[in-house]
PDB file of C-alpha atoms in Angstrom:
ATOM      1  CA  MET A  80     188.294 -99.691 -80.518  1.00 44.00           C
ATOM      2  CA  GLN A  81     184.645-100.117 -81.362  1.00 53.00           C
ATOM      3  CA  ASP A  82     183.801 -96.857 -79.561  1.00 57.00           C
ATOM      4  CA  GLY A  83     186.463 -95.081 -81.613  1.00 60.00           C
ATOM      5  CA  LYS A  84     184.917 -96.274 -84.868  1.00 64.00           C
ATOM      6  CA  LEU A  85     181.470 -95.182 -83.714  1.00 65.00           C
ATOM      7  CA  ASN A  86     182.796 -91.722 -82.845  1.00 73.00           C
ATOM      8  CA  VAL A  87     184.442 -91.370 -86.256  1.00 85.00           C
ATOM      9  CA  ARG A  88     181.227 -92.448 -87.961  1.00 87.00           C
ATOM     10  CA  ALA A  89     179.278 -89.864 -85.970  1.00 88.00           C
ATOM     11  CA  VAL A  90     181.700 -87.143 -87.116  1.00 91.00           C
ATOM     12  CA  GLU A  91     181.368 -88.305 -90.726  1.00 92.00           C
ATOM     13  CA  ARG A  92     177.583 -88.126 -90.488  1.00 92.00           C
ATOM     14  CA  ALA A  93     177.674 -84.636 -88.985  1.00 93.00           C
ATOM     15  CA  LEU A  94     179.982 -83.439 -91.758  1.00 93.00           C
ATOM     16  CA  ASP A  95     177.759 -85.041 -94.405  1.00 92.00           C
ATOM     17  CA  ILE A  96     174.835 -83.057 -92.997  1.00 94.00           C
ATOM     18  CA  LEU A  97     176.786 -79.790 -93.088  1.00 92.00           C
ATOM     19  CA  LEU A  98     177.872 -80.495 -96.666  1.00 89.00           C
ATOM     20  CA  CYS A  99     174.215 -80.619 -97.712  1.00 91.00           C
ATOM     21  CA  PHE A 100     174.216 -76.828 -97.360  1.00 87.00           C
ATOM     22  CA  THR A 101     176.814 -76.328-100.085  1.00 74.00           C
ATOM     23  CA  SER A 102     174.065 -76.330-102.697  1.00 67.00           C
ATOM     24  CA  ASP A 103     171.079 -75.002-100.713  1.00 77.00           C
ATOM     25  CA  SER A 104     170.882 -72.324 -98.050  1.00 80.00           C
ATOM     26  CA  ASN A 105     168.023 -73.900 -96.101  1.00 87.00           C
ATOM     27  CA  LEU A 106     166.702 -77.436 -95.915  1.00 92.00           C
ATOM     28  CA  ALA A 107     164.022 -79.458 -94.155  1.00 94.00           C
ATOM     29  CA  MET A 108     165.057 -82.442 -92.053  1.00 94.00           C
ATOM     30  CA  THR A 109     163.449 -84.855 -94.530  1.00 94.00           C
ATOM     31  CA  GLU A 110     165.477 -83.330 -97.383  1.00 94.00           C
ATOM     32  CA  ILE A 111     168.695 -83.766 -95.396  1.00 95.00           C
ATOM     33  CA  ALA A 112     167.778 -87.375 -94.612  1.00 95.00           C
ATOM     34  CA  GLU A 113     167.234 -88.087 -98.312  1.00 94.00           C
ATOM     35  CA  ARG A 114     170.526 -86.489 -99.361  1.00 92.00           C
ATOM     36  CA  THR A 115     172.614 -88.206 -96.692  1.00 93.00           C
ATOM     37  CA  GLU A 116     170.688 -91.506 -96.877  1.00 92.00           C
ATOM     38  CA  LEU A 117     170.448 -91.487 -93.100  1.00 93.00           C
ATOM     39  CA  HIS A 118     167.442 -92.415 -90.978  1.00 94.00           C
ATOM     40  CA  LYS A 119     165.332 -89.446 -89.901  1.00 93.00           C
ATOM     41  CA  SER A 120     165.916 -90.186 -86.215  1.00 93.00           C
ATOM     42  CA  THR A 121     169.685 -90.105 -86.804  1.00 94.00           C
ATOM     43  CA  VAL A 122     169.443 -86.828 -88.717  1.00 94.00           C
ATOM     44  CA  HIS A 123     167.285 -85.362 -85.959  1.00 94.00           C
ATOM     45  CA  ARG A 124     169.856 -86.240 -83.289  1.00 93.00           C
ATOM     46  CA  MET A 125     172.714 -84.850 -85.393  1.00 94.00           C
ATOM     47  CA  LEU A 126     170.853 -81.628 -86.166  1.00 94.00           C
ATOM     48  CA  SER A 127     170.023 -81.150 -82.480  1.00 94.00           C
ATOM     49  CA  THR A 128     173.714 -81.431 -81.586  1.00 94.00           C
ATOM     50  CA  LEU A 129     174.818 -79.150 -84.433  1.00 95.00           C
ATOM     51  CA  GLU A 130     172.171 -76.613 -83.435  1.00 93.00           C
ATOM     52  CA  ALA A 131     173.307 -76.694 -79.792  1.00 93.00           C
ATOM     53  CA  LYS A 132     176.874 -75.979 -80.944  1.00 92.00           C
ATOM     54  CA  GLY A 133     175.775 -73.169 -83.249  1.00 90.00           C
ATOM     55  CA  PHE A 134     176.661 -74.841 -86.558  1.00 92.00           C
ATOM     56  CA  VAL A 135     173.060 -74.868 -87.794  1.00 93.00           C
ATOM     57  CA  GLU A 136     169.992 -72.831 -86.896  1.00 91.00           C
ATOM     58  CA  ARG A 137     166.365 -73.887 -87.162  1.00 91.00           C
ATOM     59  CA  ASP A 138     163.619 -71.590 -88.340  1.00 88.00           C
ATOM     60  CA  ARG A 139     160.828 -72.433 -85.896  1.00 84.00           C
ATOM     61  CA  ALA A 140     158.112 -71.138 -88.222  1.00 86.00           C
ATOM     62  CA  SER A 141     159.060 -73.214 -91.279  1.00 89.00           C
ATOM     63  CA  ASP A 142     160.921 -75.998 -89.421  1.00 90.00           C
ATOM     64  CA  ARG A 143     163.798 -75.658 -91.889  1.00 93.00           C
ATOM     65  CA  TYR A 144     167.517 -75.415 -91.162  1.00 94.00           C
ATOM     66  CA  HIS A 145     170.290 -73.092 -92.313  1.00 91.00           C
ATOM     67  CA  LEU A 146     173.955 -72.717 -91.398  1.00 89.00           C
ATOM     68  CA  GLY A 147     174.639 -71.074 -88.062  1.00 86.00           C
ATOM     69  CA  MET A 148     177.017 -68.412 -86.826  1.00 81.00           C
ATOM     70  CA  ARG A 149     179.780 -70.871 -85.918  1.00 84.00           C
ATOM     71  CA  VAL A 150     180.301 -71.676 -89.591  1.00 82.00           C
ATOM     72  CA  TRP A 151     180.687 -67.996 -90.442  1.00 72.00           C
ATOM     73  CA  GLU A 152     183.087 -67.495 -87.534  1.00 72.00           C
ATOM     74  CA  LEU A 153     185.249 -70.319 -88.848  1.00 75.00           C
ATOM     75  CA  ALA A 154     185.055 -68.887 -92.366  1.00 64.00           C
ATOM     76  CA  ALA A 155     186.306 -65.546 -91.067  1.00 59.00           C
ATOM     77  CA  ASN A 156     189.608 -67.215 -90.132  1.00 61.00           C
ATOM     78  CA  LEU A 157     190.301 -68.633 -93.586  1.00 54.00           C
ATOM     79  CA  SER A 158     193.801 -67.531 -94.515  1.00 49.00           C
ATOM     80  CA  GLN A 159     192.929 -67.330 -98.195  1.00 47.00           C
ATOM     81  CA  SER A 160     190.743 -64.274 -97.772  1.00 54.00           C
ATOM     82  CA  ASP A 161     190.136 -61.503 -95.282  1.00 62.00           C
ATOM     83  CA  ASP A 162     187.903 -59.661 -97.744  1.00 75.00           C
ATOM     84  CA  PRO A 163     184.582 -58.801 -96.038  1.00 78.00           C
ATOM     85  CA  ALA A 164     182.846 -58.887 -99.407  1.00 80.00           C
ATOM     86  CA  VAL A 165     183.720 -62.593 -99.600  1.00 82.00           C
ATOM     87  CA  ILE A 166     183.282 -63.436 -95.924  1.00 85.00           C
ATOM     88  CA  TRP A 167     179.847 -61.831 -95.715  1.00 90.00           C
ATOM     89  CA  LEU A 168     178.427 -63.193 -98.968  1.00 91.00           C
ATOM     90  CA  PRO A 169     176.743 -66.315 -97.469  1.00 91.00           C
ATOM     91  CA  GLU A 170     174.941 -64.226 -94.857  1.00 93.00           C
ATOM     92  CA  MET A 171     173.837 -61.777 -97.551  1.00 94.00           C
ATOM     93  CA  GLU A 172     172.467 -64.671 -99.618  1.00 94.00           C
ATOM     94  CA  ARG A 173     170.629 -65.987 -96.567  1.00 94.00           C
ATOM     95  CA  LEU A 174     169.064 -62.561 -96.006  1.00 95.00           C
ATOM     96  CA  ARG A 175     168.077 -62.283 -99.682  1.00 95.00           C
ATOM     97  CA  ASP A 176     166.367 -65.674 -99.474  1.00 95.00           C
ATOM     98  CA  ALA A 177     164.549 -64.644 -96.299  1.00 95.00           C
ATOM     99  CA  LEU A 178     163.291 -61.252 -97.509  1.00 95.00           C
ATOM    100  CA  GLY A 179     163.160 -61.739-101.277  1.00 94.00           C
ATOM    101  CA  GLU A 180     164.786 -58.394-102.096  1.00 95.00           C
ATOM    102  CA  THR A 181     168.223 -57.276-103.301  1.00 95.00           C
ATOM    103  CA  VAL A 182     170.915 -57.136-100.603  1.00 96.00           C
ATOM    104  CA  SER A 183     173.915 -54.788-100.872  1.00 95.00           C
ATOM    105  CA  LEU A 184     177.034 -54.030 -98.871  1.00 96.00           C
ATOM    106  CA  TYR A 185     178.496 -50.508 -98.749  1.00 95.00           C
ATOM    107  CA  VAL A 186     181.640 -48.912 -97.367  1.00 93.00           C
ATOM    108  CA  ARG A 187     182.559 -45.239 -97.218  1.00 92.00           C
ATOM    109  CA  ASP A 188     185.360 -43.748 -99.302  1.00 88.00           C
ATOM    110  CA  GLY A 189     185.697 -40.060 -98.499  1.00 86.00           C
ATOM    111  CA  LYS A 190     182.449 -38.314 -99.429  1.00 86.00           C
ATOM    112  CA  GLU A 191     181.140 -41.286-101.422  1.00 90.00           C
ATOM    113  CA  ARG A 192     179.909 -44.771-100.703  1.00 92.00           C
ATOM    114  CA  ILE A 193     180.920 -47.819-102.713  1.00 91.00           C
ATOM    115  CA  ARG A 194     178.854 -50.942-103.220  1.00 92.00           C
ATOM    116  CA  ILE A 195     181.412 -53.718-102.710  1.00 90.00           C
ATOM    117  CA  GLN A 196     179.045 -56.684-102.795  1.00 91.00           C
ATOM    118  CA  ALA A 197     175.470 -57.395-103.863  1.00 92.00           C
ATOM    119  CA  VAL A 198     173.078 -60.323-104.029  1.00 93.00           C
ATOM    120  CA  GLN A 199     170.295 -59.735-106.514  1.00 92.00           C
ATOM    121  CA  SER A 200     166.656 -60.494-105.806  1.00 91.00           C
ATOM    122  CA  ASN A 201     165.194 -63.495-107.634  1.00 87.00           C
ATOM    123  CA  GLN A 202     161.902 -61.705-108.234  1.00 85.00           C
ATOM    124  CA  ALA A 203     160.888 -60.763-111.771  1.00 82.00           C
ATOM    125  CA  VAL A 204     160.517 -57.094-110.814  1.00 76.00           C
ATOM    126  CA  ARG A 205     163.586 -56.194-108.789  1.00 75.00           C
ATOM    127  CA  ARG A 206     166.156 -53.536-108.123  1.00 73.00           C
ATOM    128  CA  VAL A 207     169.475 -54.408-109.781  1.00 72.00           C
ATOM    129  CA  ALA A 208     172.534 -53.308-107.787  1.00 71.00           C
ATOM    130  CA  PRO A 209     175.821 -53.410-109.744  1.00 79.00           C
ATOM    131  CA  VAL A 210     178.958 -53.986-107.682  1.00 84.00           C
ATOM    132  CA  GLY A 211     181.722 -51.365-107.694  1.00 84.00           C
ATOM    133  CA  VAL A 212     179.496 -48.357-108.318  1.00 85.00           C
ATOM    134  CA  ARG A 213     180.180 -45.132-106.400  1.00 85.00           C
ATOM    135  CA  LEU A 214     177.171 -43.294-105.009  1.00 89.00           C
ATOM    136  CA  PRO A 215     176.511 -40.049-103.104  1.00 88.00           C
ATOM    137  CA  LEU A 216     177.005 -40.304 -99.358  1.00 91.00           C
ATOM    138  CA  TYR A 217     174.326 -37.852 -98.315  1.00 91.00           C
ATOM    139  CA  VAL A 218     171.301 -39.571 -99.889  1.00 90.00           C
ATOM    140  CA  GLY A 219     170.026 -43.109 -99.479  1.00 93.00           C
ATOM    141  CA  ALA A 220     169.639 -45.347 -96.434  1.00 96.00           C
ATOM    142  CA  SER A 221     173.152 -46.823 -96.459  1.00 97.00           C
ATOM    143  CA  GLY A 222     174.791 -43.422 -96.950  1.00 96.00           C
ATOM    144  CA  LYS A 223     173.000 -42.040 -93.908  1.00 96.00           C
ATOM    145  CA  VAL A 224     174.060 -45.082 -91.865  1.00 97.00           C
ATOM    146  CA  LEU A 225     177.690 -44.570 -92.857  1.00 97.00           C
ATOM    147  CA  ILE A 226     177.525 -40.975 -91.658  1.00 96.00           C
ATOM    148  CA  ALA A 227     175.411 -41.618 -88.548  1.00 96.00           C
ATOM    149  CA  TYR A 228     177.886 -44.139 -87.155  1.00 96.00           C
ATOM    150  CA  ALA A 229     181.118 -42.577 -88.389  1.00 93.00           C
ATOM    151  CA  ASP A 230     183.758 -41.458 -85.905  1.00 89.00           C
ATOM    152  CA  PRO A 231     182.648 -38.112 -84.377  1.00 89.00           C
ATOM    153  CA  LEU A 232     185.524 -36.143 -85.910  1.00 90.00           C
ATOM    154  CA  GLU A 233     184.881 -37.607 -89.370  1.00 89.00           C
ATOM    155  CA  GLN A 234     181.166 -36.991 -89.011  1.00 90.00           C
ATOM    156  CA  ASP A 235     181.735 -33.327 -88.102  1.00 90.00           C
ATOM    157  CA  MET A 236     184.039 -32.907 -91.098  1.00 90.00           C
ATOM    158  CA  LEU A 237     181.498 -34.494 -93.444  1.00 90.00           C
ATOM    159  CA  MET A 238     178.691 -32.336 -92.090  1.00 90.00           C
ATOM    160  CA  ARG A 239     180.717 -29.123 -92.415  1.00 89.00           C
ATOM    161  CA  GLU A 240     181.670 -29.882 -96.011  1.00 86.00           C
ATOM    162  CA  ALA A 241     178.111 -30.811 -96.953  1.00 85.00           C
ATOM    163  CA  ASP A 242     176.769 -27.684 -95.267  1.00 82.00           C
ATOM    164  CA  ALA A 243     179.259 -25.459 -97.076  1.00 82.00           C
ATOM    165  CA  SER A 244     178.358 -26.978-100.431  1.00 80.00           C
ATOM    166  CA  GLY A 245     174.618 -26.698 -99.827  1.00 83.00           C
ATOM    167  CA  VAL A 246     174.073 -30.450-100.338  1.00 82.00           C
ATOM    168  CA  ILE A 247     171.942 -30.881 -97.217  1.00 85.00           C
ATOM    169  CA  ASP A 248     169.779 -29.013 -94.753  1.00 88.00           C
ATOM    170  CA  PRO A 249     172.109 -29.351 -91.729  1.00 85.00           C
ATOM    171  CA  GLN A 250     169.435 -29.219 -89.022  1.00 90.00           C
ATOM    172  CA  ARG A 251     167.099 -31.674 -90.726  1.00 91.00           C
ATOM    173  CA  PHE A 252     169.966 -34.007 -91.604  1.00 92.00           C
ATOM    174  CA  ARG A 253     171.299 -34.048 -88.030  1.00 92.00           C
ATOM    175  CA  GLU A 254     167.804 -34.904 -86.794  1.00 94.00           C
ATOM    176  CA  GLN A 255     167.731 -37.816 -89.239  1.00 94.00           C
ATOM    177  CA  LEU A 256     171.104 -39.053 -87.980  1.00 95.00           C
ATOM    178  CA  GLU A 257     169.923 -38.883 -84.363  1.00 96.00           C
ATOM    179  CA  GLU A 258     166.833 -40.916 -85.266  1.00 97.00           C
ATOM    180  CA  ILE A 259     168.973 -43.516 -87.060  1.00 97.00           C
ATOM    181  CA  ARG A 260     171.217 -43.921 -84.015  1.00 97.00           C
ATOM    182  CA  ARG A 261     168.142 -44.198 -81.791  1.00 97.00           C
ATOM    183  CA  ILE A 262     166.365 -46.964 -83.739  1.00 97.00           C
ATOM    184  CA  GLY A 263     169.463 -48.659 -85.216  1.00 97.00           C
ATOM    185  CA  TYR A 264     168.638 -48.447 -88.921  1.00 98.00           C
ATOM    186  CA  ALA A 265     167.856 -46.030 -91.763  1.00 97.00           C
ATOM    187  CA  THR A 266     165.241 -46.015 -94.495  1.00 97.00           C
ATOM    188  CA  SER A 267     164.898 -44.155 -97.779  1.00 95.00           C
ATOM    189  CA  THR A 268     162.234 -43.929-100.448  1.00 95.00           C
ATOM    190  CA  GLU A 269     163.110 -42.468-103.844  1.00 91.00           C
ATOM    191  CA  GLU A 270     165.854 -40.297-102.338  1.00 90.00           C
ATOM    192  CA  ARG A 271     168.478 -41.117-104.958  1.00 85.00           C
ATOM    193  CA  GLU A 272     166.649 -43.236-107.504  1.00 87.00           C
ATOM    194  CA  GLN A 273     163.040 -42.900-108.583  1.00 90.00           C
ATOM    195  CA  GLY A 274     160.955 -45.953-107.760  1.00 92.00           C
ATOM    196  CA  ALA A 275     163.504 -47.435-105.333  1.00 93.00           C
ATOM    197  CA  ALA A 276     163.343 -47.900-101.563  1.00 95.00           C
ATOM    198  CA  ALA A 277     165.903 -49.241 -99.100  1.00 96.00           C
ATOM    199  CA  VAL A 278     166.547 -49.996 -95.454  1.00 98.00           C
ATOM    200  CA  SER A 279     170.072 -50.209 -94.028  1.00 98.00           C
ATOM    201  CA  ALA A 280     171.795 -51.195 -90.773  1.00 98.00           C
ATOM    202  CA  PRO A 281     175.383 -50.684 -89.560  1.00 98.00           C
ATOM    203  CA  ILE A 282     177.975 -53.463 -89.293  1.00 97.00           C
ATOM    204  CA  PHE A 283     180.456 -53.112 -86.434  1.00 95.00           C
ATOM    205  CA  ASN A 284     183.690 -55.035 -85.873  1.00 88.00           C
ATOM    206  CA  HIS A 285     184.776 -56.508 -82.532  1.00 84.00           C
ATOM    207  CA  ALA A 286     186.203 -53.142 -81.457  1.00 85.00           C
ATOM    208  CA  GLY A 287     182.868 -51.447 -82.059  1.00 89.00           C
ATOM    209  CA  LYS A 288     184.123 -49.568 -85.120  1.00 90.00           C
ATOM    210  CA  LEU A 289     181.869 -49.155 -88.140  1.00 94.00           C
ATOM    211  CA  ALA A 290     182.889 -51.648 -90.832  1.00 93.00           C
ATOM    212  CA  GLY A 291     180.153 -51.115 -93.405  1.00 95.00           C
ATOM    213  CA  ALA A 292     176.438 -50.746 -94.084  1.00 97.00           C
ATOM    214  CA  LEU A 293     174.144 -53.632 -94.957  1.00 98.00           C
ATOM    215  CA  ALA A 294     171.191 -52.620 -97.130  1.00 97.00           C
ATOM    216  CA  VAL A 295     168.107 -54.291 -98.555  1.00 97.00           C
ATOM    217  CA  SER A 296     166.394 -52.534-101.454  1.00 95.00           C
ATOM    218  CA  GLY A 297     163.478 -53.068-103.784  1.00 95.00           C
ATOM    219  CA  PRO A 298     160.797 -51.335-105.856  1.00 94.00           C
ATOM    220  CA  ALA A 299     159.105 -48.635-103.774  1.00 93.00           C
ATOM    221  CA  GLY A 300     155.662 -49.901-104.734  1.00 93.00           C
ATOM    222  CA  ARG A 301     156.394 -53.279-103.172  1.00 94.00           C
ATOM    223  CA  PHE A 302     159.006 -52.386-100.565  1.00 95.00           C
ATOM    224  CA  THR A 303     156.828 -49.947 -98.631  1.00 96.00           C
ATOM    225  CA  MET A 304     157.750 -48.157 -95.410  1.00 96.00           C
ATOM    226  CA  ASP A 305     155.632 -50.570 -93.362  1.00 97.00           C
ATOM    227  CA  ILE A 306     157.388 -53.567 -94.900  1.00 96.00           C
ATOM    228  CA  MET A 307     160.814 -51.984 -94.434  1.00 97.00           C
ATOM    229  CA  ARG A 308     160.086 -51.475 -90.741  1.00 97.00           C
ATOM    230  CA  GLN A 309     158.986 -55.093 -90.455  1.00 97.00           C
ATOM    231  CA  CYS A 310     162.209 -56.251 -92.153  1.00 97.00           C
ATOM    232  CA  ALA A 311     164.509 -53.998 -90.117  1.00 97.00           C
ATOM    233  CA  PRO A 312     164.991 -56.423 -87.163  1.00 97.00           C
ATOM    234  CA  GLN A 313     166.134 -59.214 -89.518  1.00 96.00           C
ATOM    235  CA  ILE A 314     168.529 -56.861 -91.291  1.00 97.00           C
ATOM    236  CA  MET A 315     169.992 -55.654 -87.982  1.00 97.00           C
ATOM    237  CA  GLU A 316     170.373 -59.273 -86.853  1.00 95.00           C
ATOM    238  CA  SER A 317     172.250 -60.137 -90.052  1.00 96.00           C
ATOM    239  CA  ALA A 318     174.464 -57.075 -89.623  1.00 96.00           C
ATOM    240  CA  LEU A 319     175.270 -58.209 -86.088  1.00 94.00           C
ATOM    241  CA  ARG A 320     176.178 -61.695 -87.329  1.00 92.00           C
ATOM    242  CA  MET A 321     178.372 -60.241 -90.050  1.00 93.00           C
ATOM    243  CA  GLY A 322     180.261 -58.205 -87.474  1.00 92.00           C
ATOM    244  CA  THR A 323     181.184 -61.367 -85.562  1.00 88.00           C
ATOM    245  CA  MET A 324     182.824 -62.793 -88.676  1.00 84.00           C
ATOM    246  CA  LEU A 325     185.511 -60.122 -88.755  1.00 77.00           C
ATOM    247  CA  ARG A 326     188.894 -60.813 -87.203  1.00 60.00           C
TER     248      ARG A 326
END
């Protein structure tokens, strides 16, 4: 009986630790100990177990914790919503906090792309990304990602239509798409909007089908090509995590 009570208490403590992340996306162990009023050694043991099970992840550089992939996988099975814009929001917020720039989510609708979710940068000088706006498909990092990873038949149709309308240089554009598929992401600097730069990566579902494009954007003067290349691995990692959240 005593063992049963101890087990229940351990579960309660673990849940209390997870609940600390409802108000903050990343926390130090000492902050968690203060909020839960638990001894640091107890918090350390709990965090080690939660990390091993994938419910939290530790940033080795800063020694701070954030929610892990298991939480997002559970969230993906919530019956109240199968909307990717809702399911992916916490991961987008985590990426915004990590990189400091605006994070957007795009899907393709015919020959346009639609921004269905956005998390704005907290910096004073930032790129504001309104949700629901329709944008050209053939310019911008996310647009190129949506074409590069489209089904082959759809991609051929899009390329033929764009070629006929004179929107793109077919040869140069196909070379860009090949490069995107080779490195796994796309970049753009002032292609659609003066003073804006962006880097984007594809999101695939469990069947390997393109589900959307994750993009991070900011002022071109700050979000340079070198910085975008440095950020690309984190963006691709987030896109991979987001894909696992889909049913």
